[in-house]
mmCIF file of the C-alpha atoms, coordinates in Angstrom:
data_MODEL
# 
_entry.id   MODEL 
# 
loop_
_atom_site.group_PDB 
_atom_site.id 
_atom_site.type_symbol 
_atom_site.label_atom_id 
_atom_site.label_alt_id 
_atom_site.label_comp_id 
_atom_site.label_asym_id 
_atom_site.label_entity_id 
_atom_site.label_seq_id 
_atom_site.pdbx_PDB_ins_code 
_atom_site.Cartn_x 
_atom_site.Cartn_y 
_atom_site.Cartn_z 
_atom_site.occupancy 
_atom_site.B_iso_or_equiv 
_atom_site.pdbx_formal_charge 
_atom_site.auth_seq_id 
_atom_site.auth_comp_id 
_atom_site.auth_asym_id 
_atom_site.auth_atom_id 
_atom_site.pdbx_PDB_model_num 
ATOM 1   C CA . MET A 1 1   ? -82.405  42.231 32.938 1.00 0.00 ? 1   MET A CA 1 
ATOM 2   C CA . SER A 1 2   ? -81.602  45.184 34.161 1.00 0.00 ? 2   SER A CA 1 
ATOM 3   C CA . PRO A 1 3   ? -80.506  48.262 31.748 1.00 0.00 ? 3   PRO A CA 1 
ATOM 4   C CA . GLY A 1 4   ? -78.283  49.809 34.461 1.00 0.00 ? 4   GLY A CA 1 
ATOM 5   C CA . ILE A 1 5   ? -75.025  49.660 34.325 1.00 0.00 ? 5   ILE A CA 1 
ATOM 6   C CA . GLY A 1 6   ? -72.818  47.150 36.753 1.00 0.00 ? 6   GLY A CA 1 
ATOM 7   C CA . MET A 1 7   ? -69.525  47.603 38.402 1.00 0.00 ? 7   MET A CA 1 
ATOM 8   C CA . PRO A 1 8   ? -67.738  45.087 34.993 1.00 0.00 ? 8   PRO A CA 1 
ATOM 9   C CA . GLU A 1 9   ? -69.535  47.178 32.595 1.00 0.00 ? 9   GLU A CA 1 
ATOM 10  C CA . LEU A 1 10  ? -68.393  50.390 34.262 1.00 0.00 ? 10  LEU A CA 1 
ATOM 11  C CA . MET A 1 11  ? -64.891  49.257 34.473 1.00 0.00 ? 11  MET A CA 1 
ATOM 12  C CA . VAL A 1 12  ? -64.690  48.048 30.843 1.00 0.00 ? 12  VAL A CA 1 
ATOM 13  C CA . VAL A 1 13  ? -65.597  51.417 29.805 1.00 0.00 ? 13  VAL A CA 1 
ATOM 14  C CA . LEU A 1 14  ? -63.035  52.960 32.099 1.00 0.00 ? 14  LEU A CA 1 
ATOM 15  C CA . VAL A 1 15  ? -60.324  51.085 30.478 1.00 0.00 ? 15  VAL A CA 1 
ATOM 16  C CA . LEU A 1 16  ? -61.510  51.832 27.078 1.00 0.00 ? 16  LEU A CA 1 
ATOM 17  C CA . ALA A 1 17  ? -62.138  55.491 28.038 1.00 0.00 ? 17  ALA A CA 1 
ATOM 18  C CA . LEU A 1 18  ? -58.087  55.390 29.252 1.00 0.00 ? 18  LEU A CA 1 
ATOM 19  C CA . VAL A 1 19  ? -57.104  54.125 26.283 1.00 0.00 ? 19  VAL A CA 1 
ATOM 20  C CA . VAL A 1 20  ? -58.965  56.337 23.990 1.00 0.00 ? 20  VAL A CA 1 
ATOM 21  C CA . VAL A 1 21  ? -58.457  59.630 25.230 1.00 0.00 ? 21  VAL A CA 1 
ATOM 22  C CA . GLY A 1 22  ? -54.866  58.851 27.446 1.00 0.00 ? 22  GLY A CA 1 
ATOM 23  C CA . PRO A 1 23  ? -54.324  59.192 30.931 1.00 0.00 ? 23  PRO A CA 1 
ATOM 24  C CA . GLN A 1 24  ? -53.478  62.685 30.974 1.00 0.00 ? 24  GLN A CA 1 
ATOM 25  C CA . GLN A 1 25  ? -56.816  63.679 29.490 1.00 0.00 ? 25  GLN A CA 1 
ATOM 26  C CA . LEU A 1 26  ? -58.560  61.509 31.219 1.00 0.00 ? 26  LEU A CA 1 
ATOM 27  C CA . PRO A 1 27  ? -59.361  63.188 33.942 1.00 0.00 ? 27  PRO A CA 1 
ATOM 28  C CA . VAL A 1 28  ? -60.470  66.693 32.121 1.00 0.00 ? 28  VAL A CA 1 
ATOM 29  C CA . MET A 1 29  ? -62.709  64.420 30.361 1.00 0.00 ? 29  MET A CA 1 
ATOM 30  C CA . MET A 1 30  ? -64.382  62.810 33.070 1.00 0.00 ? 30  MET A CA 1 
ATOM 31  C CA . ARG A 1 31  ? -64.703  66.210 34.751 1.00 0.00 ? 31  ARG A CA 1 
ATOM 32  C CA . LYS A 1 32  ? -66.546  67.289 31.657 1.00 0.00 ? 32  LYS A CA 1 
ATOM 33  C CA . VAL A 1 33  ? -68.368  64.380 31.647 1.00 0.00 ? 33  VAL A CA 1 
ATOM 34  C CA . GLY A 1 34  ? -69.814  64.889 35.505 1.00 0.00 ? 34  GLY A CA 1 
ATOM 35  C CA . GLN A 1 35  ? -70.894  68.443 34.528 1.00 0.00 ? 35  GLN A CA 1 
ATOM 36  C CA . MET A 1 36  ? -72.813  67.235 32.118 1.00 0.00 ? 36  MET A CA 1 
ATOM 37  C CA . MET A 1 37  ? -74.661  64.721 33.840 1.00 0.00 ? 37  MET A CA 1 
ATOM 38  C CA . ALA A 1 38  ? -75.436  67.435 36.403 1.00 0.00 ? 38  ALA A CA 1 
ATOM 39  C CA . GLN A 1 39  ? -76.869  70.260 33.769 1.00 0.00 ? 39  GLN A CA 1 
ATOM 40  C CA . MET A 1 40  ? -79.162  66.986 32.814 1.00 0.00 ? 40  MET A CA 1 
ATOM 41  C CA . ARG A 1 41  ? -80.561  66.323 36.355 1.00 0.00 ? 41  ARG A CA 1 
ATOM 42  C CA . ALA A 1 42  ? -81.075  70.172 36.527 1.00 0.00 ? 42  ALA A CA 1 
ATOM 43  C CA . MET A 1 43  ? -82.543  70.290 33.128 1.00 0.00 ? 43  MET A CA 1 
ATOM 44  C CA . ALA A 1 44  ? -84.582  67.161 34.026 1.00 0.00 ? 44  ALA A CA 1 
ATOM 45  C CA . LYS A 1 45  ? -85.924  68.854 37.708 1.00 0.00 ? 45  LYS A CA 1 
ATOM 46  C CA . ASP A 1 46  ? -86.748  71.957 36.199 1.00 0.00 ? 46  ASP A CA 1 
ATOM 47  C CA . PHE A 1 47  ? -88.985  70.344 33.803 1.00 0.00 ? 47  PHE A CA 1 
ATOM 48  C CA . GLN A 1 48  ? -90.350  68.170 36.746 1.00 0.00 ? 48  GLN A CA 1 
ATOM 49  C CA . ASN A 1 49  ? -91.071  71.259 38.550 1.00 0.00 ? 49  ASN A CA 1 
ATOM 50  C CA . SER A 1 50  ? -92.509  73.043 35.534 1.00 0.00 ? 50  SER A CA 1 
ATOM 51  C CA . PHE A 1 51  ? -95.034  70.116 35.384 1.00 0.00 ? 51  PHE A CA 1 
ATOM 52  C CA . GLU A 1 52  ? -96.020  70.432 39.253 1.00 0.00 ? 52  GLU A CA 1 
ATOM 53  C CA . GLU A 1 53  ? -96.198  73.765 39.187 1.00 0.00 ? 53  GLU A CA 1 
ATOM 54  C CA . ILE A 1 54  ? -98.660  73.704 36.105 1.00 0.00 ? 54  ILE A CA 1 
ATOM 55  C CA . GLY A 1 55  ? -100.131 70.901 37.973 1.00 0.00 ? 55  GLY A CA 1 
ATOM 56  C CA . ARG A 1 56  ? -100.492 72.716 41.477 1.00 0.00 ? 56  ARG A CA 1 
ATOM 57  C CA . GLU A 1 57  ? -102.417 76.240 39.315 1.00 0.00 ? 57  GLU A CA 1 
ATOM 58  C CA . THR A 1 58  ? -104.679 73.619 37.629 1.00 0.00 ? 58  THR A CA 1 
ATOM 59  C CA . GLU A 1 59  ? -105.523 72.553 41.224 1.00 0.00 ? 59  GLU A CA 1 
ATOM 60  C CA . LEU A 1 60  ? -106.189 76.171 42.411 1.00 0.00 ? 60  LEU A CA 1 
ATOM 61  C CA . ALA A 1 61  ? -108.199 77.154 39.209 1.00 0.00 ? 61  ALA A CA 1 
ATOM 62  C CA . GLU A 1 62  ? -110.243 74.252 39.886 1.00 0.00 ? 62  GLU A CA 1 
ATOM 63  C CA . LEU A 1 63  ? -110.708 75.061 43.912 1.00 0.00 ? 63  LEU A CA 1 
ATOM 64  C CA . ARG A 1 64  ? -111.348 78.844 43.301 1.00 0.00 ? 64  ARG A CA 1 
ATOM 65  C CA . LYS A 1 65  ? -114.181 77.764 40.343 1.00 0.00 ? 65  LYS A CA 1 
ATOM 66  C CA . GLU A 1 66  ? -115.550 75.349 43.175 1.00 0.00 ? 66  GLU A CA 1 
ATOM 67  C CA . ILE A 1 67  ? -115.584 78.349 45.875 1.00 0.00 ? 67  ILE A CA 1 
ATOM 68  C CA . GLU A 1 68  ? -117.457 80.555 43.536 1.00 0.00 ? 68  GLU A CA 1 
ATOM 69  C CA . ALA A 1 69  ? -119.870 77.769 42.755 1.00 0.00 ? 69  ALA A CA 1 
ATOM 70  C CA . LEU A 1 70  ? -120.761 77.515 46.562 1.00 0.00 ? 70  LEU A CA 1 
ATOM 71  C CA . LYS A 1 71  ? -120.935 80.946 46.875 1.00 0.00 ? 71  LYS A CA 1 
ATOM 72  C CA . LYS A 1 72  ? -123.333 80.914 44.245 1.00 0.00 ? 72  LYS A CA 1 
ATOM 73  C CA . SER A 1 73  ? -125.411 78.220 45.543 1.00 0.00 ? 73  SER A CA 1 
ATOM 74  C CA . ASN A 1 74  ? -125.629 78.821 49.273 1.00 0.00 ? 74  ASN A CA 1 
ATOM 75  C CA . PRO A 1 75  ? -128.120 76.365 50.668 1.00 0.00 ? 75  PRO A CA 1 
ATOM 76  C CA . VAL A 1 76  ? -128.695 78.329 53.569 1.00 0.00 ? 76  VAL A CA 1 
ATOM 77  C CA . GLU A 1 77  ? -129.952 81.101 51.674 1.00 0.00 ? 77  GLU A CA 1 
ATOM 78  C CA . GLU A 1 78  ? -132.151 78.591 49.319 1.00 0.00 ? 78  GLU A CA 1 
ATOM 79  C CA . VAL A 1 79  ? -133.281 76.990 52.445 1.00 0.00 ? 79  VAL A CA 1 
ATOM 80  C CA . ARG A 1 80  ? -134.221 80.547 53.931 1.00 0.00 ? 80  ARG A CA 1 
ATOM 81  C CA . GLY A 1 81  ? -135.858 81.915 50.514 1.00 0.00 ? 81  GLY A CA 1 
ATOM 82  C CA . GLU A 1 82  ? -137.952 78.560 50.567 1.00 0.00 ? 82  GLU A CA 1 
ATOM 83  C CA . VAL A 1 83  ? -139.090 79.196 54.335 1.00 0.00 ? 83  VAL A CA 1 
ATOM 84  C CA . ASP A 1 84  ? -139.562 83.051 53.936 1.00 0.00 ? 84  ASP A CA 1 
ATOM 85  C CA . LYS A 1 85  ? -142.010 82.132 50.912 1.00 0.00 ? 85  LYS A CA 1 
ATOM 86  C CA . VAL A 1 86  ? -143.886 79.354 52.750 1.00 0.00 ? 86  VAL A CA 1 
ATOM 87  C CA . ALA A 1 87  ? -144.456 82.070 55.316 1.00 0.00 ? 87  ALA A CA 1 
ATOM 88  C CA . TYR A 1 88  ? -145.507 84.665 53.228 1.00 0.00 ? 88  TYR A CA 1 
ATOM 89  C CA . GLU A 1 89  ? -148.076 82.478 51.654 1.00 0.00 ? 89  GLU A CA 1 
ATOM 90  C CA . ALA A 1 90  ? -149.402 81.265 55.015 1.00 0.00 ? 90  ALA A CA 1 
ATOM 91  C CA . ARG A 1 91  ? -149.847 85.098 56.408 1.00 0.00 ? 91  ARG A CA 1 
ATOM 92  C CA . PHE A 1 92  ? -150.614 86.735 53.079 1.00 0.00 ? 92  PHE A CA 1 
ATOM 93  C CA . GLY A 1 93  ? -152.540 83.509 51.016 1.00 0.00 ? 93  GLY A CA 1 
ATOM 94  C CA . ASP A 1 94  ? -154.637 83.656 48.014 1.00 0.00 ? 94  ASP A CA 1 
ATOM 95  C CA . ASP A 1 95  ? -158.007 85.563 48.443 1.00 0.00 ? 95  ASP A CA 1 
ATOM 96  C CA . GLU A 1 96  ? -159.909 82.438 47.294 1.00 0.00 ? 96  GLU A CA 1 
ATOM 97  C CA . VAL A 1 97  ? -158.519 80.347 50.331 1.00 0.00 ? 97  VAL A CA 1 
ATOM 98  C CA . ARG A 1 98  ? -159.045 82.766 52.812 1.00 0.00 ? 98  ARG A CA 1 
ATOM 99  C CA . ARG A 1 99  ? -162.579 82.965 51.808 1.00 0.00 ? 99  ARG A CA 1 
ATOM 100 C CA . GLN A 1 100 ? -162.724 79.301 52.130 1.00 0.00 ? 100 GLN A CA 1 
ATOM 101 C CA . LYS A 1 101 ? -161.470 79.479 55.645 1.00 0.00 ? 101 LYS A CA 1 
ATOM 102 C CA . ILE A 1 102 ? -164.098 82.050 56.763 1.00 0.00 ? 102 ILE A CA 1 
ATOM 103 C CA . ALA A 1 103 ? -166.620 80.424 55.257 1.00 0.00 ? 103 ALA A CA 1 
ATOM 104 C CA . ALA A 1 104 ? -165.430 76.875 56.874 1.00 0.00 ? 104 ALA A CA 1 
ATOM 105 C CA . ALA A 1 105 ? -165.456 78.789 59.874 1.00 0.00 ? 105 ALA A CA 1 
ATOM 106 C CA . GLN A 1 106 ? -168.895 80.552 60.234 1.00 0.00 ? 106 GLN A CA 1 
ATOM 107 C CA . PRO A 1 107 ? -172.116 78.553 61.085 1.00 0.00 ? 107 PRO A CA 1 
ATOM 108 C CA . ASP A 1 108 ? -174.227 77.699 58.122 1.00 0.00 ? 108 ASP A CA 1 
ATOM 109 C CA . LYS A 1 109 ? -177.559 80.320 58.621 1.00 0.00 ? 109 LYS A CA 1 
ATOM 110 C CA . PRO A 1 110 ? -181.100 78.450 58.067 1.00 0.00 ? 110 PRO A CA 1 
ATOM 111 C CA . ALA A 1 111 ? -182.186 79.117 54.216 1.00 0.00 ? 111 ALA A CA 1 
ATOM 112 C CA . SER A 1 112 ? -185.878 79.742 55.823 1.00 0.00 ? 112 SER A CA 1 
ATOM 113 C CA . LEU A 1 113 ? -184.737 83.098 57.025 1.00 0.00 ? 113 LEU A CA 1 
ATOM 114 C CA . PRO A 1 114 ? -184.176 85.869 55.005 1.00 0.00 ? 114 PRO A CA 1 
ATOM 115 C CA . GLU A 1 115 ? -180.846 88.036 54.952 1.00 0.00 ? 115 GLU A CA 1 
ATOM 116 C CA . ARG A 1 116 ? -181.557 92.008 56.701 1.00 0.00 ? 116 ARG A CA 1 
ATOM 117 C CA . GLY A 1 117 ? -180.718 94.589 54.632 1.00 0.00 ? 117 GLY A CA 1 
ATOM 118 C CA . ASP A 1 118 ? -179.921 97.822 55.956 1.00 0.00 ? 118 ASP A CA 1 
ATOM 119 C CA . GLY A 1 119 ? -180.696 99.810 53.307 1.00 0.00 ? 119 GLY A CA 1 
# 
């Protein structure tokens, strides 16, 4: 069943109002009822607008947090830092690794020949 008021119900209400209030006061009463309905609609609209505004403010706050998080965790800077780190290690690597590279690059000296000392 529909909770709305149809034309037959509205006619019954108008006839009852005419009998109870009287023909002279009926226009005044209908005007007041219309004003109250307008006030209730305005209050309902204000209530709905306030909820929508709260929702927008919440969304903006969340977007601000996401933007700040993206600024802090810039993936380009992270990659650049890793590349710089690897480049530094490749260029100025550990002394032990450098010694091993130099030793691997030099040909083996014969064990029978003594080393010369300049001294």
